[in-house]
Amino acid sequence: MNTKLDPWSSSEITDYSKLFEEFGISPFDNLLPEIPSPHMYMRRRVIFGHRDYEQIAEAMRTGAPFSVMDGFMPSGKVHLGHKMVMDQIIWHQQMGASAFVGIADREAFSVRGFSWQKCREIGVEEYILSLIALGFKPDGLIYFQSGCESVKDLAFELGVKVNFSELSAIYGFSGETNLSHMISVATQAADILQPQLEEFGGPKPVVVPVGPDQDPHLRLTRGLAGKMSMFRVEERENANGGKYLSVRGKGAPKEALKELKKRIPGKVKLYEEHLDVLQTPDYSFLERFVLQINQPEKRKYFMAQVQEITKFANEAKPPEFLEYEKYFVFRRIWKTTRKILEEVVAEVAAEFDGYAFIPPASTYHRFMSGLQGGKMSSSIPDSYIALTDNPKEGAKKVKKAKTGGCMTLEEQKKLGGKPDECSVFELMLFHLLEDDEELLEIRQECISGTRMCGSCKQLAAEKMYEFLKDHQEKRELAREHLEEYKIVYKK
Ligand code: TRP
Ligand code: SF4
């Protein structure tokens, strides 16, 4: 079965379980307990899947640096679908992420044929004003791809590791696909990797919150992260099944490998192009590794981690060192060692003009359906609510929306409604109701037939009116504060 995910044709995704099986996206559920105070979309399972989000959750818990990155193609009106992504960017920013937002004008130029000027107008007027109005803080970076030298340079460099066969396998590109479209794909990968460049503090976990249609970009970028890196820290297995961490430096300059061997003392085996660090449940070596990290901040951070592990290990030890405790200590040592190695490796790579990208993490959210059922589509104004819709119009659209109710009140009292097939309920679930309890109550009342659609519509329409009114006031405020955001425009 082949579910092609195509970011440029908005195919409807009906069976999310296929995404897990075919593309290696993991269910988000298991992660929930590891996240300090999960976002509404996480609690409500609007975010259903992820790749590598563990590292983001961990960074949030420990205070380690991490980033959130997203892009918007300036194509038309900013609507509730964009708000979903913006909410997630802003939430991560509030949780301590350095935030990056790219306006994908290279993509709009090549795919839509928009002029740079048009991209700039739509970019600011639609997306950026709403992003700021929703709470994006000025310490995050907002840039237009066309104006961002580091992204453009990186895109060109990434191009060395992408060939046409790969693009046609991932995106279905053909002989008719124009070159700029391909360049815009490399640019998007550069968007995602940029937060890990030296000028932004070097390698770190980066999360990209997207809808599943954008997953092809992530698969490409994750592959590129590996291919572009001078060294790779990998978990490997030896002949008798023992696991070990290995640093591979295929193609790395000899001097870089020599330097790395110097910096990682202890049980290090250096083959021609492999550097293996054997793992034993002995943690004294960890401190020696940490001392090889040059950046004082990071060294301090990892030293504290190592001390915490050591303390825990000593406390958990005799008289009874339970199996699960042993395992737990071992996992932590393993993970921390890996992180420390990645740190040292990144520093050495940087010294020798190379990269050390961590493959980007991602989350996947469900799409909202159109207000009339079916898909949201920019060509059907009644199917979606734009953040710039007149509040009265917005409320009206809610009142006209398709619900999961029955044909007659009588029937509904008897059979109950279907909140999961109701676009009004969806609006409340995705946007309008903060309170989980209240939402669950409405759901219950609907199912049991004690709630009628009129009251939901009334409530949702009022909330929508309030939201749009408030948001639009904030947009005007944002307009006045635009200069505080060092937005990078095309020169
Ligand atoms: N392709 C995305 C869209 O169609 C825009 C985009 C550009 C993007 N760069 C990105 C998305 C980086 C996520 C990460 O809207
Ligand atoms: Fe939707 Fe409310 Fe009607 Fe249930 S009662 S179908 S939730 S509008």
Coordinates of C-alpha atoms and ligand atoms in Angstrom, one line a residue:
M1 CA 0.0 0.0 0.0
N2 CA 1.5 3.3 -0.9
T3 CA 0.3 6.4 0.8
K4 CA 2.2 9.2 -1.0
L5 CA 2.5 12.3 1.1
D6 CA 2.7 15.2 -1.2
P7 CA 3.2 18.7 0.3
W8 CA 2.0 20.4 -2.8
S9 CA -1.2 18.7 -3.5
S10 CA -3.3 18.7 -0.3
S11 CA -4.4 15.0 -0.3
E12 CA -6.7 14.2 2.5
I13 CA -5.2 11.9 5.1
T14 CA -7.8 9.5 6.4
D15 CA -5.8 6.7 8.0
Y16 CA -3.3 8.0 10.4
S17 CA -2.1 4.5 11.4
K18 CA -0.5 4.1 8.0
L19 CA 1.8 7.0 8.9
F20 CA 3.1 5.0 11.8
E21 CA 3.8 1.9 9.8
E22 CA 5.0 3.3 6.6
F23 CA 7.0 6.3 7.6
G24 CA 8.2 5.5 11.1
I25 CA 6.3 8.2 12.8
S26 CA 5.8 7.3 16.5
P27 CA 2.6 7.7 18.4
F28 CA 2.7 10.7 20.7
D29 CA 0.7 9.1 23.6
N30 CA 3.6 7.4 25.3
L31 CA 5.5 10.6 25.6
L32 CA 2.8 12.6 27.3
P33 CA 4.0 11.9 30.9
E34 CA 7.5 13.1 30.0
I35 CA 6.4 16.6 29.1
P36 CA 6.3 19.2 31.9
S37 CA 3.0 20.8 31.2
P38 CA 1.7 19.5 27.8
H39 CA 0.1 21.8 25.3
M40 CA -3.6 21.6 24.8
Y41 CA -3.0 19.9 21.4
M42 CA -0.9 17.2 23.1
R43 CA -3.5 16.6 25.9
R44 CA -6.3 16.4 23.3
R45 CA -4.4 14.2 20.9
V46 CA -4.6 16.7 18.2
I47 CA -0.9 16.1 18.0
F48 CA -0.9 12.4 17.4
G49 CA 2.7 11.6 16.3
H50 CA 6.3 12.5 16.4
R51 CA 9.8 11.7 15.5
D52 CA 12.5 12.0 18.1
Y53 CA 10.5 14.3 20.4
E54 CA 12.1 12.6 23.4
Q55 CA 15.1 14.8 23.1
I56 CA 12.9 17.9 23.1
A57 CA 11.0 16.8 26.1
E58 CA 14.3 16.1 27.8
A59 CA 15.7 19.5 26.9
M60 CA 12.5 21.1 28.4
R61 CA 13.0 19.2 31.6
T62 CA 16.7 19.8 32.0
G63 CA 17.0 23.3 30.6
A64 CA 19.3 22.3 27.8
P65 CA 19.2 24.5 24.7
F66 CA 16.8 23.5 22.0
S67 CA 14.9 25.2 19.2
V68 CA 11.6 25.2 17.5
M69 CA 11.5 25.9 13.8
D70 CA 8.7 26.4 11.3
G71 CA 8.0 27.9 7.9
F72 CA 5.1 29.4 6.2
M73 CA 4.7 29.7 2.5
P74 CA 3.1 33.0 1.8
S75 CA 0.3 31.8 -0.4
G76 CA -2.9 33.5 0.8
K77 CA -4.9 34.2 3.8
V78 CA -3.8 33.3 7.3
H79 CA -6.4 31.1 8.8
L80 CA -7.1 28.8 11.7
G81 CA -4.9 26.1 10.3
H82 CA -1.9 28.4 10.5
K83 CA -2.9 29.4 13.9
M84 CA -2.5 25.8 15.0
V85 CA 1.1 25.8 13.9
M86 CA 1.8 29.3 15.4
D87 CA 0.3 28.2 18.7
Q88 CA 2.8 25.4 18.8
I89 CA 5.8 27.6 17.9
I90 CA 4.9 30.0 20.6
W91 CA 4.3 27.3 23.2
H92 CA 7.8 25.9 22.6
Q93 CA 9.2 29.4 22.7
Q94 CA 7.6 29.8 26.1
M95 CA 9.0 26.5 27.2
G96 CA 12.5 27.8 26.6
A97 CA 13.2 27.1 22.9
S98 CA 15.0 29.6 20.7
A99 CA 12.4 30.1 17.9
F100 CA 12.9 30.4 14.2
V101 CA 10.2 31.2 11.6
G102 CA 11.0 31.3 7.9
I103 CA 8.7 32.9 5.4
A104 CA 9.1 30.5 2.5
D105 CA 9.1 33.1 -0.3
R106 CA 11.5 31.0 -2.4
E107 CA 8.9 28.3 -2.4
A108 CA 6.0 30.7 -3.2
F109 CA 8.1 32.2 -6.0
S110 CA 8.9 28.8 -7.6
V111 CA 5.7 26.9 -7.0
R112 CA 3.1 29.7 -7.1
G113 CA 4.9 32.2 -9.4
F114 CA 4.5 35.0 -6.8
S115 CA 6.8 38.1 -7.1
W116 CA 9.2 38.9 -4.2
Q117 CA 7.1 42.0 -3.5
K118 CA 3.9 40.0 -3.3
C119 CA 5.5 37.5 -1.0
R120 CA 6.7 40.2 1.3
E121 CA 3.3 41.8 1.5
I122 CA 1.5 38.5 2.2
G123 CA 4.3 37.5 4.5
V124 CA 4.0 40.5 6.8
E125 CA 0.3 41.4 6.4
E126 CA -1.0 37.8 6.9
Y127 CA 1.4 35.6 8.7
I128 CA 3.9 37.8 10.7
L129 CA 1.2 40.1 12.2
S130 CA -0.8 37.1 13.4
L131 CA 2.2 35.3 14.7
I132 CA 3.2 38.3 16.8
A133 CA -0.4 38.9 17.8
L134 CA -0.7 35.3 19.1
G135 CA 2.4 35.9 21.3
F136 CA 5.6 35.3 19.4
K137 CA 8.4 37.1 21.3
P138 CA 11.0 39.3 19.7
D139 CA 14.0 37.1 20.8
G140 CA 12.9 34.7 18.1
L141 CA 14.1 35.1 14.5
I142 CA 11.6 35.8 11.7
Y143 CA 13.1 35.9 8.2
F144 CA 12.3 35.7 4.6
Q145 CA 14.2 32.9 2.9
S146 CA 15.2 35.3 0.1
G147 CA 16.9 37.6 2.6
C148 CA 18.7 35.1 4.7
E149 CA 22.2 34.6 3.5
S150 CA 23.0 31.7 5.9
V151 CA 20.0 29.8 4.8
K152 CA 20.8 30.3 1.1
D153 CA 24.4 29.3 1.5
L154 CA 23.5 26.2 3.5
A155 CA 20.8 25.3 0.9
F156 CA 23.5 25.4 -1.8
E157 CA 25.8 23.2 0.3
L158 CA 23.0 20.8 1.0
G159 CA 22.4 20.5 -2.7
V160 CA 25.7 18.5 -3.0
K161 CA 24.1 15.7 -1.0
V162 CA 20.7 15.6 -2.9
N163 CA 20.3 14.2 -6.3
F164 CA 17.4 14.0 -8.6
S165 CA 16.6 10.3 -8.0
E166 CA 16.1 11.0 -4.4
L167 CA 13.9 14.0 -5.1
S168 CA 11.7 12.0 -7.4
A169 CA 11.4 9.2 -4.9
I170 CA 10.4 11.5 -2.1
Y171 CA 8.3 14.1 -4.0
G172 CA 7.5 12.5 -7.3
F173 CA 9.5 15.1 -9.1
S174 CA 9.7 14.5 -12.8
G175 CA 11.6 15.8 -15.8
E176 CA 9.1 18.6 -15.9
T177 CA 9.9 19.9 -12.4
N178 CA 11.7 23.2 -12.6
L179 CA 15.0 23.8 -11.0
S180 CA 13.9 26.6 -8.7
H181 CA 11.3 24.2 -7.2
M182 CA 14.1 21.8 -6.4
I183 CA 16.2 24.6 -4.9
S184 CA 13.2 25.6 -2.7
V185 CA 13.2 22.1 -1.3
A186 CA 16.9 22.4 -0.4
T187 CA 16.1 25.8 1.1
Q188 CA 13.5 24.3 3.3
A189 CA 16.0 21.7 4.5
A190 CA 18.3 24.6 5.2
D191 CA 15.5 26.4 7.2
I192 CA 15.3 23.4 9.4
L193 CA 19.0 22.9 9.9
Q194 CA 19.9 26.6 10.4
P195 CA 19.3 26.7 14.2
Q196 CA 22.2 24.3 14.5
L197 CA 24.7 26.5 12.8
E198 CA 27.6 27.9 14.8
E199 CA 26.2 31.5 14.7
F200 CA 23.1 30.2 16.6
G201 CA 25.0 28.2 19.2
G202 CA 25.8 25.0 17.3
P203 CA 24.1 21.6 17.3
K204 CA 21.0 21.2 19.4
P205 CA 17.7 19.4 19.2
V206 CA 15.2 21.2 16.9
V207 CA 11.5 20.5 16.7
V208 CA 9.4 21.2 13.6
P209 CA 5.7 21.1 14.3
V210 CA 3.9 20.2 11.1
G211 CA 0.9 18.5 9.5
P212 CA 1.6 15.1 8.1
D213 CA 1.7 16.5 4.6
Q214 CA 5.0 18.2 5.4
D215 CA 6.7 15.0 6.4
P216 CA 8.6 14.4 3.2
H217 CA 10.6 17.6 3.9
L218 CA 11.5 16.1 7.3
R219 CA 12.6 12.8 5.9
L220 CA 14.8 14.6 3.4
T221 CA 16.3 16.9 6.1
R222 CA 16.9 14.1 8.6
G223 CA 18.8 12.2 5.9
L224 CA 20.8 15.3 5.0
A225 CA 21.7 16.0 8.7
G226 CA 23.5 12.7 8.7
K227 CA 25.1 13.1 5.3
M228 CA 26.4 16.6 6.0
S229 CA 27.9 15.8 9.4
M230 CA 31.7 15.3 9.6
F231 CA 31.3 12.7 12.3
R232 CA 28.4 10.5 13.3
V233 CA 27.8 9.1 16.8
E234 CA 26.1 5.8 16.4
E235 CA 25.0 3.0 18.6
R236 CA 26.4 -0.3 17.3
E237 CA 26.6 -3.9 18.2
N238 CA 29.6 -6.1 18.2
A239 CA 29.8 -9.8 17.3
N240 CA 28.6 -11.1 20.7
G241 CA 25.6 -8.7 20.8
G242 CA 27.2 -6.1 23.0
K243 CA 26.3 -2.6 22.2
Y244 CA 28.7 0.3 22.0
L245 CA 28.9 3.8 20.9
S246 CA 30.9 4.6 17.9
V247 CA 32.0 7.8 16.3
R248 CA 32.3 7.4 12.5
G249 CA 34.2 9.9 10.6
K250 CA 34.0 8.7 7.0
G251 CA 35.5 11.3 4.8
A252 CA 36.7 13.5 7.7
P253 CA 40.1 15.0 7.4
K254 CA 42.9 13.0 9.1
E255 CA 43.8 15.9 11.4
A256 CA 40.2 16.1 12.6
L257 CA 40.2 12.4 13.4
K258 CA 43.5 12.8 15.2
E259 CA 42.2 15.7 17.2
L260 CA 39.1 13.7 18.1
K261 CA 41.1 10.8 19.4
K262 CA 43.1 13.2 21.5
R263 CA 40.0 14.7 23.0
I264 CA 38.2 11.5 23.8
P265 CA 40.4 9.6 26.2
G266 CA 39.6 6.3 27.8
K267 CA 38.6 3.2 26.0
V268 CA 38.9 4.5 22.5
K269 CA 39.6 2.3 19.6
L270 CA 40.5 4.0 16.4
Y271 CA 40.1 2.0 13.2
E272 CA 40.9 3.5 9.8
E273 CA 37.8 5.6 9.9
H274 CA 36.0 4.6 13.0
L275 CA 36.5 5.7 16.5
D276 CA 34.8 3.3 19.0
V277 CA 34.1 4.1 22.5
L278 CA 33.4 1.0 24.4
Q279 CA 30.7 1.3 26.9
T280 CA 31.1 -0.3 30.4
P281 CA 28.9 0.3 33.5
D282 CA 31.7 2.4 35.0
Y283 CA 31.0 6.1 35.1
S284 CA 34.3 7.6 36.2
F285 CA 35.3 8.1 32.6
L286 CA 32.4 10.4 32.1
E287 CA 34.0 13.3 33.9
R288 CA 37.1 12.9 31.8
F289 CA 34.9 13.1 28.7
V290 CA 33.1 16.2 30.0
L291 CA 36.4 18.0 30.5
Q292 CA 37.0 17.7 26.8
I293 CA 34.1 20.1 26.1
N294 CA 35.5 23.5 25.5
Q295 CA 32.4 25.7 25.9
P296 CA 32.2 26.5 29.6
E297 CA 28.4 26.7 29.8
K298 CA 28.0 23.3 28.3
R299 CA 30.8 21.8 30.3
K300 CA 29.1 23.0 33.4
Y301 CA 25.8 21.6 32.3
F302 CA 27.2 18.2 31.6
M303 CA 29.3 18.1 34.7
A304 CA 26.1 18.6 36.8
Q305 CA 24.4 15.8 34.8
V306 CA 27.2 13.4 35.5
Q307 CA 27.3 14.3 39.2
E308 CA 23.6 13.7 39.4
I309 CA 23.9 10.3 37.8
T310 CA 26.8 9.3 40.0
K311 CA 24.8 10.3 43.1
F312 CA 21.8 8.4 41.9
A313 CA 23.9 5.4 41.1
N314 CA 25.6 5.4 44.5
E315 CA 22.3 5.8 46.3
A316 CA 20.6 3.1 44.3
K317 CA 23.5 0.7 44.7
P318 CA 24.1 -1.5 47.8
P319 CA 22.7 -3.2 49.7
E320 CA 20.2 -4.0 46.9
F321 CA 20.8 -2.8 43.5
L322 CA 17.6 -3.8 41.8
E323 CA 17.6 -4.9 38.2
Y324 CA 15.5 -2.1 37.0
E325 CA 17.7 0.4 38.8
K326 CA 20.7 -1.0 37.2
Y327 CA 19.1 -0.7 33.9
F328 CA 17.9 2.8 34.6
V329 CA 21.4 3.9 35.7
F330 CA 22.9 2.3 32.6
R331 CA 20.4 4.0 30.3
R332 CA 21.2 7.3 31.7
I333 CA 24.9 6.8 31.5
W334 CA 24.5 5.6 28.0
K335 CA 22.4 8.6 27.0
T336 CA 24.6 11.1 28.7
T337 CA 27.7 9.6 27.2
R338 CA 26.2 9.9 23.8
K339 CA 25.3 13.5 24.4
I340 CA 28.8 14.3 25.7
L341 CA 30.4 12.6 22.7
E342 CA 28.1 14.5 20.4
E343 CA 29.2 17.7 22.0
V344 CA 32.9 17.0 21.7
V345 CA 32.4 15.8 18.2
A346 CA 30.5 19.0 17.3
E347 CA 33.3 21.1 18.6
V348 CA 36.0 19.3 16.7
A349 CA 33.9 19.4 13.5
A350 CA 33.4 23.1 13.9
E351 CA 37.2 23.6 14.4
F352 CA 37.7 21.8 11.1
D353 CA 35.0 23.7 9.2
G354 CA 32.6 20.8 9.3
Y355 CA 29.0 20.3 10.5
A356 CA 27.5 18.2 13.3
F357 CA 23.8 18.3 12.8
I358 CA 21.4 16.4 15.0
P359 CA 18.5 15.1 12.9
P360 CA 15.5 17.4 13.5
A361 CA 12.6 16.2 15.6
S362 CA 9.0 16.7 14.5
T363 CA 5.4 16.6 15.7
Y364 CA 2.4 15.8 13.6
H365 CA -1.0 17.3 14.1
R366 CA -4.4 16.3 12.8
F367 CA -5.9 18.7 10.3
M368 CA -9.2 20.5 11.0
S369 CA -11.9 19.6 8.5
G370 CA -13.7 22.2 6.5
L371 CA -16.6 24.0 8.2
Q372 CA -19.0 22.5 5.6
G373 CA -17.5 19.0 6.0
G374 CA -14.9 17.8 3.6
K375 CA -11.6 19.6 3.3
M376 CA -10.7 23.2 4.3
S377 CA -9.8 24.9 1.0
S378 CA -8.7 28.4 0.3
S379 CA -10.9 28.4 -2.8
I380 CA -14.0 27.9 -0.7
P381 CA -14.2 30.9 1.8
D382 CA -17.0 29.3 3.8
S383 CA -14.9 26.2 4.5
Y384 CA -12.4 28.1 6.7
I385 CA -12.1 31.0 9.0
A386 CA -9.4 33.5 8.3
L387 CA -7.8 35.3 11.2
T388 CA -8.6 38.5 9.4
D389 CA -12.3 37.7 8.8
N390 CA -14.7 40.3 10.1
P391 CA -15.6 38.9 13.6
K392 CA -19.3 39.0 12.6
E393 CA -18.7 37.1 9.4
G394 CA -16.6 34.6 11.4
A395 CA -19.4 34.0 13.9
K396 CA -21.8 33.6 11.0
K397 CA -19.6 31.0 9.4
V398 CA -19.7 29.1 12.7
K399 CA -23.5 29.2 12.7
K400 CA -23.7 27.9 9.2
A401 CA -21.2 25.1 9.9
K402 CA -22.0 21.4 9.5
T403 CA -22.5 19.6 12.8
G404 CA -22.7 16.0 13.8
G405 CA -26.3 16.4 14.9
C406 CA -29.4 14.6 13.6
M407 CA -32.0 15.8 11.1
T408 CA -34.6 16.5 13.8
L409 CA -34.4 17.4 17.4
E410 CA -36.5 14.4 18.3
E411 CA -34.1 12.1 16.7
Q412 CA -31.1 13.8 18.3
K413 CA -32.7 13.4 21.8
K414 CA -33.1 9.8 21.1
L415 CA -29.9 8.9 19.3
G416 CA -27.5 11.6 20.4
G417 CA -25.1 13.6 18.2
K418 CA -21.6 12.7 16.8
P419 CA -19.1 15.2 18.2
D420 CA -16.3 13.5 16.4
E421 CA -17.9 14.3 13.1
C422 CA -18.9 17.8 14.0
S423 CA -17.0 20.8 12.8
V424 CA -18.4 23.0 15.5
F425 CA -17.1 20.6 18.1
E426 CA -13.8 20.6 16.3
L427 CA -13.6 24.4 16.5
M428 CA -14.0 24.2 20.3
L429 CA -11.6 21.3 20.6
F430 CA -8.9 23.0 18.4
H431 CA -9.3 26.7 19.3
L432 CA -12.2 28.0 21.3
L433 CA -12.3 26.1 24.6
E434 CA -9.4 26.2 27.0
D435 CA -11.0 24.1 29.6
D436 CA -10.7 20.3 29.1
E437 CA -13.5 19.5 31.6
E438 CA -16.0 21.8 29.8
L439 CA -15.1 20.3 26.5
L440 CA -15.6 16.7 27.8
E441 CA -18.9 17.7 29.3
I442 CA -20.1 19.0 26.0
R443 CA -19.0 15.9 24.3
Q444 CA -20.8 13.7 26.8
E445 CA -24.0 15.7 26.6
C446 CA -23.9 15.6 22.8
I447 CA -23.4 11.8 22.7
S448 CA -26.2 11.2 25.3
G449 CA -28.6 13.4 23.4
T450 CA -29.1 16.1 26.1
R451 CA -27.3 18.8 24.1
M452 CA -28.7 20.3 20.9
C453 CA -26.6 21.8 18.2
G454 CA -28.1 25.3 18.6
S455 CA -26.4 25.8 22.0
C456 CA -23.0 24.6 20.7
K457 CA -23.3 27.0 17.7
Q458 CA -24.3 29.8 19.9
L459 CA -21.4 29.2 22.3
A460 CA -18.8 28.7 19.5
A461 CA -20.0 31.7 17.5
E462 CA -19.7 34.0 20.5
K463 CA -16.2 32.6 21.3
M464 CA -15.2 33.0 17.7
Y465 CA -16.4 36.6 17.6
E466 CA -14.5 37.4 20.8
F467 CA -11.4 35.7 19.5
L468 CA -11.3 37.4 16.1
K469 CA -12.0 40.8 17.6
D470 CA -9.3 40.4 20.2
H471 CA -6.8 38.9 17.7
Q472 CA -7.4 41.7 15.2
E473 CA -6.8 44.3 17.9
K474 CA -3.6 42.6 18.7
R475 CA -2.6 42.5 15.1
E476 CA -2.8 46.3 15.0
L477 CA -0.7 46.5 18.1
A478 CA 1.8 44.1 16.5
R479 CA 2.0 46.4 13.5
E480 CA 3.3 49.2 15.7
H481 CA 5.9 47.0 17.3
L482 CA 7.2 45.4 14.1
E483 CA 10.6 47.0 14.4
E484 CA 11.3 45.3 17.6
Y485 CA 11.4 42.1 15.7
K486 CA 14.6 42.1 13.7
I487 CA 12.9 40.6 10.7
V488 CA 15.3 39.6 7.9
Y489 CA 13.9 40.9 4.6
K490 CA 15.2 40.5 1.1
K491 CA 17.9 43.1 0.5
Ligands
TRP1 N1 6.7 24.1 2.9 C1 6.0 24.8 4.0 C2 4.6 25.2 3.6 O1 4.2 24.7 2.5 C3 6.8 26.0 4.4 C4 8.1 25.8 5.0 C5 9.3 26.3 4.5 C6 8.5 25.0 6.1 N2 10.3 26.0 5.3 C7 9.9 25.2 6.3 C8 7.8 24.2 7.0 C9 10.5 24.6 7.4 C10 8.4 23.6 8.1 C11 9.8 23.9 8.3 O2 3.9 25.9 4.3
SF4_2 FE1 -21.8 19.1 17.4 FE2 -22.7 20.2 19.6 FE3 -24.4 19.3 17.7 FE4 -23.0 17.6 19.2 S1 -24.6 19.0 19.9 S2 -23.2 17.5 17.0 S3 -21.1 18.8 19.5 S4 -22.9 21.0 17.5

